[in-house]
PDB file of C-alpha atoms and ligand atoms in Angstrom:
ATOM      1  CA  MET F   1       0.000   0.000   0.000  1.00 74.00           C
ATOM      2  CA  LYS F   2       1.345   3.456  -0.868  1.00 87.00           C
ATOM      3  CA  ASN F   3       2.473   5.635   2.046  1.00 87.00           C
ATOM      4  CA  ASN F   4      -0.061   8.433   1.591  1.00 92.00           C
ATOM      5  CA  LEU F   5      -2.910   5.924   1.389  1.00 96.00           C
ATOM      6  CA  ARG F   6      -1.706   4.151   4.532  1.00 97.00           C
ATOM      7  CA  THR F   7      -1.446   7.492   6.391  1.00 97.00           C
ATOM      8  CA  ALA F   8      -4.980   8.463   5.362  1.00 98.00           C
ATOM      9  CA  ILE F   9      -6.428   5.094   6.395  1.00 98.00           C
ATOM     10  CA  ASN F  10      -4.640   5.104   9.765  1.00 98.00           C
ATOM     11  CA  ASN F  11      -5.781   8.648  10.517  1.00 98.00           C
ATOM     12  CA  ILE F  12      -9.387   7.794   9.681  1.00 98.00           C
ATOM     13  CA  LYS F  13      -9.214   4.642  11.839  1.00 98.00           C
ATOM     14  CA  ASN F  14      -7.668   6.450  14.827  1.00 98.00           C
ATOM     15  CA  ASN F  15      -9.081   9.982  14.689  1.00 98.00           C
ATOM     16  CA  GLY F  16     -12.160   9.498  12.508  1.00 98.00           C
ATOM     17  CA  TYR F  17     -11.254  11.990   9.759  1.00 98.00           C
ATOM     18  CA  TYR F  18      -8.551  13.088   7.300  1.00 98.00           C
ATOM     19  CA  VAL F  19      -7.767  15.947   4.907  1.00 98.00           C
ATOM     20  CA  LEU F  20      -6.586  14.966   1.433  1.00 98.00           C
ATOM     21  CA  LYS F  21      -4.629  18.004   0.280  1.00 97.00           C
ATOM     22  CA  ASN F  22      -4.680  19.531  -3.217  1.00 97.00           C
ATOM     23  CA  GLN F  23      -6.994  17.112  -4.991  1.00 97.00           C
ATOM     24  CA  PHE F  24      -8.339  19.728  -7.435  1.00 98.00           C
ATOM     25  CA  SER F  25      -6.715  22.556  -9.382  1.00 98.00           C
ATOM     26  CA  LYS F  26      -7.620  26.195  -8.727  1.00 97.00           C
ATOM     27  CA  ASN F  27      -9.260  26.286 -12.127  1.00 98.00           C
ATOM     28  CA  ILE F  28     -11.616  23.353 -11.437  1.00 98.00           C
ATOM     29  CA  CYS F  29     -12.513  24.759  -8.000  1.00 98.00           C
ATOM     30  CA  LYS F  30     -13.322  28.125  -9.562  1.00 98.00           C
ATOM     31  CA  LYS F  31     -15.531  26.553 -12.258  1.00 98.00           C
ATOM     32  CA  LEU F  32     -17.428  24.438  -9.719  1.00 98.00           C
ATOM     33  CA  LEU F  33     -17.825  27.434  -7.408  1.00 98.00           C
ATOM     34  CA  ILE F  34     -19.242  29.683 -10.142  1.00 98.00           C
ATOM     35  CA  LEU F  35     -21.595  26.893 -11.296  1.00 98.00           C
ATOM     36  CA  THR F  36     -22.788  26.258  -7.732  1.00 98.00           C
ATOM     37  CA  LYS F  37     -23.436  29.936  -7.024  1.00 98.00           C
ATOM     38  CA  GLU F  38     -25.352  30.250 -10.308  1.00 97.00           C
ATOM     39  CA  ILE F  39     -27.572  27.242  -9.582  1.00 97.00           C
ATOM     40  CA  HIS F  40     -28.115  28.337  -5.990  1.00 96.00           C
ATOM     41  CA  SER F  41     -29.349  31.770  -6.974  1.00 96.00           C
ATOM     42  CA  SER F  42     -31.510  30.559  -9.863  1.00 96.00           C
ATOM     43  CA  LYS F  43     -35.255  29.965  -9.491  1.00 87.00           C
ATOM     44  CA  LYS F  44     -34.739  26.284 -10.309  1.00 87.00           C
ATOM     45  CA  ASN F  45     -33.162  25.694  -6.907  1.00 89.00           C
ATOM     46  CA  GLN F  46     -36.359  26.087  -4.894  1.00 89.00           C
ATOM     47  CA  PHE F  47     -37.174  22.837  -3.136  1.00 89.00           C
ATOM     48  CA  LYS F  48     -39.475  21.466  -0.461  1.00 86.00           C
ATOM     49  CA  ASP F  49     -39.057  20.273   3.104  1.00 81.00           C
ATOM     50  CA  LYS F  50     -35.702  21.455   4.355  1.00 83.00           C
ATOM     51  CA  THR F  51     -34.407  19.108   7.046  1.00 85.00           C
ATOM     52  CA  TYR F  52     -33.334  19.890  10.620  1.00 85.00           C
ATOM     53  CA  LEU F  53     -29.671  20.190   9.630  1.00 86.00           C
ATOM     54  CA  MET F  54     -30.178  21.909   6.266  1.00 84.00           C
ATOM     55  CA  LYS F  55     -32.889  24.449   7.040  1.00 82.00           C
ATOM     56  CA  ASN F  56     -30.555  27.251   8.073  1.00 84.00           C
ATOM     57  CA  THR F  57     -27.931  26.873   5.385  1.00 90.00           C
ATOM     58  CA  ASP F  58     -27.554  27.739   1.739  1.00 94.00           C
ATOM     59  CA  ALA F  59     -27.697  24.509  -0.232  1.00 96.00           C
ATOM     60  CA  VAL F  60     -28.081  22.893  -3.642  1.00 96.00           C
ATOM     61  CA  LEU F  61     -29.253  19.267  -3.416  1.00 96.00           C
ATOM     62  CA  ASN F  62     -28.730  16.379  -5.851  1.00 97.00           C
ATOM     63  CA  LEU F  63     -25.691  17.834  -7.576  1.00 98.00           C
ATOM     64  CA  GLN F  64     -25.449  14.701  -9.737  1.00 98.00           C
ATOM     65  CA  ASN F  65     -28.576  15.874 -11.608  1.00 98.00           C
ATOM     66  CA  LYS F  66     -27.285  19.372 -12.222  1.00 98.00           C
ATOM     67  CA  ASP F  67     -24.056  18.964 -14.199  1.00 98.00           C
ATOM     68  CA  ILE F  68     -21.736  16.092 -15.135  1.00 98.00           C
ATOM     69  CA  ALA F  69     -18.820  18.138 -13.718  1.00 98.00           C
ATOM     70  CA  TYR F  70     -20.054  17.364 -10.196  1.00 98.00           C
ATOM     71  CA  ILE F  71     -19.928  13.610 -10.870  1.00 98.00           C
ATOM     72  CA  LYS F  72     -16.493  13.825 -12.462  1.00 98.00           C
ATOM     73  CA  ALA F  73     -15.294  15.697  -9.337  1.00 98.00           C
ATOM     74  CA  LEU F  74     -16.503  12.807  -7.154  1.00 97.00           C
ATOM     75  CA  SER F  75     -14.775  10.118  -9.175  1.00 97.00           C
ATOM     76  CA  SER F  76     -11.511  11.817 -10.159  1.00 96.00           C
ATOM     77  CA  SER F  77      -9.424  11.359  -7.007  1.00 97.00           C
ATOM     78  CA  LYS F  78      -7.648   7.977  -7.145  1.00 96.00           C
ATOM     79  CA  VAL F  79      -6.625   8.113  -3.492  1.00 97.00           C
ATOM     80  CA  LEU F  80     -10.197   8.890  -2.417  1.00 98.00           C
ATOM     81  CA  GLU F  81     -11.413   5.854  -4.372  1.00 98.00           C
ATOM     82  CA  GLU F  82      -8.817   3.615  -2.672  1.00 98.00           C
ATOM     83  CA  ILE F  83      -9.806   4.900   0.793  1.00 98.00           C
ATOM     84  CA  LEU F  84     -13.497   4.346   0.091  1.00 98.00           C
ATOM     85  CA  LYS F  85     -12.883   0.850  -1.290  1.00 98.00           C
ATOM     86  CA  PHE F  86     -10.881   0.005   1.824  1.00 98.00           C
ATOM     87  CA  PHE F  87     -13.609   1.090   4.241  1.00 98.00           C
ATOM     88  CA  LEU F  88     -16.863   0.607   2.325  1.00 98.00           C
ATOM     89  CA  ASN F  89     -16.479  -2.160  -0.247  1.00 98.00           C
ATOM     90  CA  ASP F  90     -18.488  -5.272   0.655  1.00 98.00           C
ATOM     91  CA  GLN F  91     -16.113  -8.234   0.216  1.00 97.00           C
ATOM     92  CA  TRP F  92     -19.108 -10.553  -0.354  1.00 97.00           C
ATOM     93  CA  TYR F  93     -20.323  -8.511  -3.328  1.00 98.00           C
ATOM     94  CA  ARG F  94     -18.994 -11.100  -5.770  1.00 97.00           C
ATOM     95  CA  SER F  95     -20.513  -9.915  -9.045  1.00 98.00           C
ATOM     96  CA  LEU F  96     -18.201  -6.898  -9.184  1.00 98.00           C
ATOM     97  CA  LYS F  97     -14.420  -7.404  -9.174  1.00 97.00           C
ATOM     98  CA  PRO F  98     -12.656  -5.934  -6.093  1.00 93.00           C
ATOM     99  CA  ASN F  99     -10.942  -3.274  -8.214  1.00 96.00           C
ATOM    100  CA  TYR F 100     -14.400  -1.756  -8.778  1.00 98.00           C
ATOM    101  CA  PRO F 101     -16.196   0.187  -6.071  1.00 98.00           C
ATOM    102  CA  ASN F 102     -19.387  -1.431  -4.784  1.00 98.00           C
ATOM    103  CA  TYR F 103     -20.296   1.403  -2.415  1.00 98.00           C
ATOM    104  CA  ILE F 104     -22.779   4.099  -3.521  1.00 98.00           C
ATOM    105  CA  ILE F 105     -23.613   7.713  -2.698  1.00 98.00           C
ATOM    106  CA  ARG F 106     -26.513   8.351  -0.359  1.00 98.00           C
ATOM    107  CA  SER F 107     -26.648  12.080  -1.099  1.00 98.00           C
ATOM    108  CA  TYR F 108     -24.655  14.832  -2.787  1.00 98.00           C
ATOM    109  CA  ALA F 109     -25.253  18.483  -1.939  1.00 97.00           C
ATOM    110  CA  ALA F 110     -23.444  21.808  -2.009  1.00 97.00           C
ATOM    111  CA  ARG F 111     -23.452  23.639   1.332  1.00 97.00           C
ATOM    112  CA  SER F 112     -22.465  27.092   2.461  1.00 97.00           C
ATOM    113  CA  SER F 113     -22.433  27.814   6.202  1.00 93.00           C
ATOM    114  CA  ILE F 114     -24.559  30.531   7.829  1.00 94.00           C
ATOM    115  CA  ILE F 115     -25.405  29.737  11.459  1.00 94.00           C
ATOM    116  CA  LYS F 116     -23.397  27.061  13.233  1.00 95.00           C
ATOM    117  CA  MET F 117     -24.406  23.503  12.405  1.00 95.00           C
ATOM    118  CA  PRO F 118     -25.090  21.492  15.581  1.00 96.00           C
ATOM    119  CA  LEU F 119     -22.864  18.518  16.337  1.00 97.00           C
ATOM    120  CA  HIS F 120     -24.365  15.378  14.820  1.00 97.00           C
ATOM    121  CA  ILE F 121     -23.442  12.034  13.252  1.00 98.00           C
ATOM    122  CA  ASP F 122     -24.099  11.069   9.614  1.00 97.00           C
ATOM    123  CA  SER F 123     -24.150   7.295  10.230  1.00 97.00           C
ATOM    124  CA  LEU F 124     -27.843   7.211  11.257  1.00 95.00           C
ATOM    125  CA  ILE F 125     -26.998   5.238  14.411  1.00 97.00           C
ATOM    126  CA  PRO F 126     -23.940   5.306  16.666  1.00 98.00           C
ATOM    127  CA  TYR F 127     -22.113   2.001  17.181  1.00 98.00           C
ATOM    128  CA  LYS F 128     -18.697   0.679  18.164  1.00 98.00           C
ATOM    129  CA  GLY F 129     -16.506  -1.534  15.993  1.00 97.00           C
ATOM    130  CA  ASN F 130     -14.218  -1.623  12.983  1.00 97.00           C
ATOM    131  CA  GLU F 131     -16.845  -1.806  10.243  1.00 98.00           C
ATOM    132  CA  VAL F 132     -17.718   1.536   8.648  1.00 98.00           C
ATOM    133  CA  VAL F 133     -21.132   2.048   7.049  1.00 98.00           C
ATOM    134  CA  GLY F 134     -20.734   5.545   5.614  1.00 98.00           C
ATOM    135  CA  MET F 135     -18.034   8.099   4.861  1.00 98.00           C
ATOM    136  CA  PRO F 136     -19.025  11.671   4.022  1.00 98.00           C
ATOM    137  CA  CYS F 137     -16.615  13.653   1.862  1.00 98.00           C
ATOM    138  CA  SER F 138     -16.430  17.383   1.460  1.00 98.00           C
ATOM    139  CA  ILE F 139     -14.849  18.839  -1.666  1.00 98.00           C
ATOM    140  CA  ILE F 140     -13.664  22.246  -0.504  1.00 98.00           C
ATOM    141  CA  LEU F 141     -14.376  25.072  -2.980  1.00 98.00           C
ATOM    142  CA  GLU F 142     -13.519  28.018  -0.681  1.00 98.00           C
ATOM    143  CA  ASP F 143     -10.841  28.122   2.046  1.00 98.00           C
ATOM    144  CA  GLN F 144     -12.372  27.308   5.431  1.00 98.00           C
ATOM    145  CA  ASN F 145     -11.449  28.762   8.819  1.00 98.00           C
ATOM    146  CA  LEU F 146     -13.015  29.328  12.255  1.00 97.00           C
ATOM    147  CA  ASP F 147     -14.686  32.573  11.125  1.00 98.00           C
ATOM    148  CA  ASN F 148     -16.403  31.384   7.959  1.00 98.00           C
ATOM    149  CA  GLY F 149     -18.156  28.231   9.130  1.00 97.00           C
ATOM    150  CA  CYS F 150     -15.510  25.528   8.879  1.00 98.00           C
ATOM    151  CA  THR F 151     -16.267  21.867   9.569  1.00 98.00           C
ATOM    152  CA  ILE F 152     -15.550  20.899  13.188  1.00 98.00           C
ATOM    153  CA  VAL F 153     -15.063  17.418  14.648  1.00 98.00           C
ATOM    154  CA  LYS F 154     -14.546  15.682  17.960  1.00 98.00           C
ATOM    155  CA  PRO F 155     -11.547  13.444  17.174  1.00 98.00           C
ATOM    156  CA  GLY F 156     -12.033   9.821  18.218  1.00 98.00           C
ATOM    157  CA  SER F 157     -15.788  10.169  18.816  1.00 98.00           C
ATOM    158  CA  HIS F 158     -16.537   7.743  15.943  1.00 98.00           C
ATOM    159  CA  MET F 159     -15.614   4.962  18.383  1.00 98.00           C
ATOM    160  CA  SER F 160     -17.739   6.253  21.282  1.00 98.00           C
ATOM    161  CA  GLY F 161     -20.882   4.304  20.390  1.00 98.00           C
ATOM    162  CA  VAL F 162     -23.112   7.209  21.483  1.00 98.00           C
ATOM    163  CA  TRP F 163     -24.983  10.094  19.846  1.00 98.00           C
ATOM    164  CA  ALA F 164     -23.223  13.475  19.537  1.00 98.00           C
ATOM    165  CA  LYS F 165     -23.265  15.657  22.640  1.00 97.00           C
ATOM    166  CA  GLN F 166     -23.361  19.424  22.109  1.00 96.00           C
ATOM    167  CA  ASN F 167     -20.738  21.538  23.974  1.00 93.00           C
ATOM    168  CA  SER F 168     -18.033  18.929  23.361  1.00 94.00           C
ATOM    169  CA  LYS F 169     -14.391  19.935  22.990  1.00 96.00           C
ATOM    170  CA  ILE F 170     -14.034  20.176  19.238  1.00 97.00           C
ATOM    171  CA  LYS F 171     -11.297  20.583  16.662  1.00 98.00           C
ATOM    172  CA  PRO F 172     -11.720  22.903  13.663  1.00 98.00           C
ATOM    173  CA  ILE F 173     -10.675  21.511  10.295  1.00 98.00           C
ATOM    174  CA  ILE F 174      -8.820  24.294   8.513  1.00 98.00           C
ATOM    175  CA  SER F 175      -8.884  23.419   4.823  1.00 98.00           C
ATOM    176  CA  LYS F 176      -8.132  25.048   1.471  1.00 98.00           C
ATOM    177  CA  ALA F 177      -9.974  25.135  -1.839  1.00 98.00           C
ATOM    178  CA  GLY F 178      -9.039  21.936  -3.685  1.00 98.00           C
ATOM    179  CA  ASP F 179      -8.766  19.742  -0.564  1.00 98.00           C
ATOM    180  CA  ILE F 180     -11.114  16.850   0.228  1.00 98.00           C
ATOM    181  CA  VAL F 181     -12.125  16.379   3.865  1.00 98.00           C
ATOM    182  CA  ILE F 182     -13.312  12.840   4.597  1.00 98.00           C
ATOM    183  CA  TRP F 183     -14.740  11.425   7.814  1.00 98.00           C
ATOM    184  CA  ASP F 184     -16.146   8.257   9.364  1.00 98.00           C
ATOM    185  CA  GLY F 185     -19.914   8.885   9.398  1.00 98.00           C
ATOM    186  CA  ARG F 186     -20.014   8.137  13.135  1.00 98.00           C
ATOM    187  CA  ILE F 187     -17.770  11.045  14.146  1.00 98.00           C
ATOM    188  CA  TRP F 188     -19.421  13.911  16.035  1.00 98.00           C
ATOM    189  CA  HIS F 189     -19.177  16.896  13.728  1.00 98.00           C
ATOM    190  CA  GLY F 190     -20.805  20.180  12.704  1.00 97.00           C
ATOM    191  CA  THR F 191     -19.634  23.642  11.655  1.00 97.00           C
ATOM    192  CA  THR F 192     -18.805  26.970  13.274  1.00 97.00           C
ATOM    193  CA  GLU F 193     -20.955  30.012  12.565  1.00 96.00           C
ATOM    194  CA  ASN F 194     -20.081  31.971   9.442  1.00 97.00           C
ATOM    195  CA  LYS F 195     -19.442  35.490  10.731  1.00 97.00           C
ATOM    196  CA  THR F 196     -17.859  36.855   7.560  1.00 98.00           C
ATOM    197  CA  GLY F 197     -20.865  37.621   5.390  1.00 96.00           C
ATOM    198  CA  ASN F 198     -19.100  35.743   2.566  1.00 98.00           C
ATOM    199  CA  SER F 199     -20.008  32.312   1.274  1.00 98.00           C
ATOM    200  CA  ARG F 200     -18.313  29.021   2.293  1.00 98.00           C
ATOM    201  CA  TRP F 201     -19.228  26.573  -0.428  1.00 98.00           C
ATOM    202  CA  ALA F 202     -18.278  22.889  -0.235  1.00 98.00           C
ATOM    203  CA  LEU F 203     -19.645  19.847  -2.102  1.00 98.00           C
ATOM    204  CA  VAL F 204     -20.679  17.309   0.534  1.00 98.00           C
ATOM    205  CA  SER F 205     -21.343  13.747  -0.582  1.00 98.00           C
ATOM    206  CA  ASN F 206     -22.159  10.838   1.690  1.00 98.00           C
ATOM    207  CA  PHE F 207     -20.596   7.582   0.466  1.00 98.00           C
ATOM    208  CA  VAL F 208     -22.278   4.520   1.997  1.00 98.00           C
ATOM    209  CA  ARG F 209     -22.391   0.719   1.725  1.00 98.00           C
ATOM    210  CA  TRP F 210     -24.449  -0.493  -1.269  1.00 98.00           C
ATOM    211  CA  TRP F 211     -27.407  -1.478   0.973  1.00 98.00           C
ATOM    212  CA  VAL F 212     -28.008   1.895   2.675  1.00 98.00           C
ATOM    213  CA  LYS F 213     -31.176   3.701   1.542  1.00 98.00           C
ATOM    214  CA  GLN F 214     -30.435   6.737  -0.636  1.00 98.00           C
ATOM    215  CA  LEU F 215     -31.874  10.120   0.327  1.00 97.00           C
ATOM    216  CA  HIS F 216     -33.605  10.415  -3.060  1.00 97.00           C
ATOM    217  CA  ASP F 217     -34.149   7.918  -5.873  1.00 98.00           C
ATOM    218  CA  ILE F 218     -30.838   8.768  -7.508  1.00 98.00           C
ATOM    219  CA  PRO F 219     -30.907   6.231 -10.401  1.00 98.00           C
ATOM    220  CA  LYS F 220     -34.462   7.139 -11.408  1.00 98.00           C
ATOM    221  CA  ALA F 221     -33.998  10.904 -11.291  1.00 98.00           C
ATOM    222  CA  LEU F 222     -30.728  11.292 -13.186  1.00 98.00           C
ATOM    223  CA  PRO F 223     -31.248  13.052 -16.555  1.00 98.00           C
ATOM    224  CA  ASN F 224     -30.546  10.741 -19.487  1.00 98.00           C
ATOM    225  CA  LYS F 225     -28.124  13.202 -21.069  1.00 98.00           C
ATOM    226  CA  ILE F 226     -25.944  12.928 -17.928  1.00 98.00           C
ATOM    227  CA  TYR F 227     -26.348   9.122 -17.712  1.00 98.00           C
ATOM    228  CA  LYS F 228     -24.953   8.755 -21.232  1.00 98.00           C
ATOM    229  CA  LYS F 229     -21.679  10.388 -20.146  1.00 98.00           C
ATOM    230  CA  LEU F 230     -21.075   8.185 -17.088  1.00 98.00           C
ATOM    231  CA  SER F 231     -18.263   5.655 -16.750  1.00 98.00           C
ATOM    232  CA  VAL F 232     -19.054   2.189 -15.374  1.00 98.00           C
ATOM    233  CA  LYS F 233     -17.615   3.151 -11.978  1.00 98.00           C
ATOM    234  CA  GLU F 234     -19.767   6.281 -11.861  1.00 98.00           C
ATOM    235  CA  LYS F 235     -22.882   4.232 -12.666  1.00 98.00           C
ATOM    236  CA  ILE F 236     -22.052   1.894  -9.804  1.00 98.00           C
ATOM    237  CA  ILE F 237     -21.528   4.688  -7.261  1.00 98.00           C
ATOM    238  CA  LEU F 238     -24.813   6.358  -8.223  1.00 98.00           C
ATOM    239  CA  GLY F 239     -26.534   3.038  -7.407  1.00 98.00           C
ATOM    240  CA  TYR F 240     -27.329   1.517 -10.820  1.00 98.00           C
ATOM    241  CA  CYS F 241     -26.002  -1.957  -9.894  1.00 98.00           C
ATOM    242  CA  SER F 242     -27.860  -2.257  -6.581  1.00 98.00           C
ATOM    243  CA  TYR F 243     -31.153  -0.303  -6.567  1.00 98.00           C
ATOM    244  CA  PRO F 244     -34.148  -2.495  -5.563  1.00 97.00           C
ATOM    245  CA  PHE F 245     -36.120  -3.928  -8.462  1.00 97.00           C
ATOM    246  CA  LYS F 246     -39.842  -3.123  -8.580  1.00 97.00           C
ATOM    247  CA  ASP F 247     -40.857  -6.779  -8.189  1.00 98.00           C
ATOM    248  CA  GLU F 248     -39.687 -10.351  -8.834  1.00 98.00           C
ATOM    249  CA  PHE F 249     -40.566 -10.088 -12.563  1.00 98.00           C
ATOM    250  CA  GLU F 250     -38.003  -7.333 -12.967  1.00 96.00           C
ATOM    251  CA  GLY F 251     -35.480  -9.373 -10.930  1.00 96.00           C
ATOM    252  CA  SER F 252     -34.416 -10.404  -7.448  1.00 96.00           C
ATOM    253  CA  GLU F 253     -30.626  -9.955  -7.380  1.00 96.00           C
ATOM    254  CA  MET F 254     -29.575  -6.837  -5.455  1.00 97.00           C
ATOM    255  CA  LYS F 255     -25.788  -7.210  -5.812  1.00 98.00           C
ATOM    256  CA  ARG F 256     -25.566  -6.971  -9.596  1.00 98.00           C
ATOM    257  CA  GLY F 257     -22.584  -6.816 -11.935  1.00 98.00           C
ATOM    258  CA  ILE F 258     -21.777  -4.509 -14.822  1.00 97.00           C
ATOM    259  CA  LYS F 259     -23.669  -6.687 -17.337  1.00 97.00           C
ATOM    260  CA  SER F 260     -26.893  -5.510 -15.690  1.00 96.00           C
ATOM    261  CA  LEU F 261     -26.176  -1.904 -16.695  1.00 97.00           C
ATOM    262  CA  LYS F 262     -28.027  -0.274 -19.544  1.00 91.00           C
TER     263      LYS F 262
HETATM  264  O1  AKG S 301     -20.742  21.604   5.608  1.00 61.58           O
HETATM  265  C1  AKG S 301     -20.051  20.990   6.423  1.00 61.58           C
HETATM  266  O2  AKG S 301     -18.907  21.333   6.708  1.00 61.58           O
HETATM  267  C2  AKG S 301     -20.609  19.793   7.135  1.00 61.58           C
HETATM  268  C3  AKG S 301     -21.860  19.279   6.503  1.00 61.58           C
HETATM  269  C4  AKG S 301     -22.469  18.149   7.234  1.00 61.58           C
HETATM  270  O3  AKG S 301     -22.033  17.727   8.255  1.00 61.58           O
HETATM  271  C5  AKG S 301     -23.662  17.486   6.677  1.00 61.58           C
HETATM  272  O4  AKG S 301     -24.175  17.933   5.627  1.00 61.58           O
HETATM  273  O5  AKG S 301     -24.123  16.481   7.268  1.00 61.58           O
HETATM  274 FE1  FE2 S 302     -22.909  15.764   8.750  1.00 61.58          FE
END
């Protein structure tokens, strides 16, 4: 295993998070930032039912439906793919070779901080043990610091087996545009308040095991013109090899291989 991959994996195991530095060029970050700001301020971004954690933030949901560039950003970092395969690939998923991912994304949204985000976990339940069910990733589009709503974590809390407690001693993650911040979904985390009046955009995806329910019906909703541009790996991570069939006449295998893809 390469040194940088081993360092990332050990940090995630021990502390619950890691920052992958310089994964995107300034140019790509700028393009994604402009695109995100445009979509966010357009009428098309009005949506229903903002959740507890998202109601007080600026957000664009389901980035995979908006522009292929968001999907290419998710799949372009080789080291990220190796980390995710290490933690999230199901070794009993035999119809895909181990060099393919078999994990999927649960959600993919752009987020800019306003008020502080309460400490929470993304893993749906807290539990102890070595198996990881989900790993959120934040592609940083604007430098983050204590004043503009950076991500904060309680190191080691992924192993606590309990729900996040507010007023915990936290560590700010100071990151730069182009970095990817990745964490074990069990870690207690949130953000500081953004006091600057400027935006703090990041693209937050939640990578999960193939059997976790997606926030929206990602395979059904993806525009065909975007589907046509996807690689096999991208189809897998959006859920096309493992979404539930309608009934037994459509099929019964959930862990499908690439031959099942249209
Ligand atoms: O925006 C961030 O830094 C954290 C986002 C987050 O924790 C979430 O969306 O669940
Ligand atoms: Fe979160």
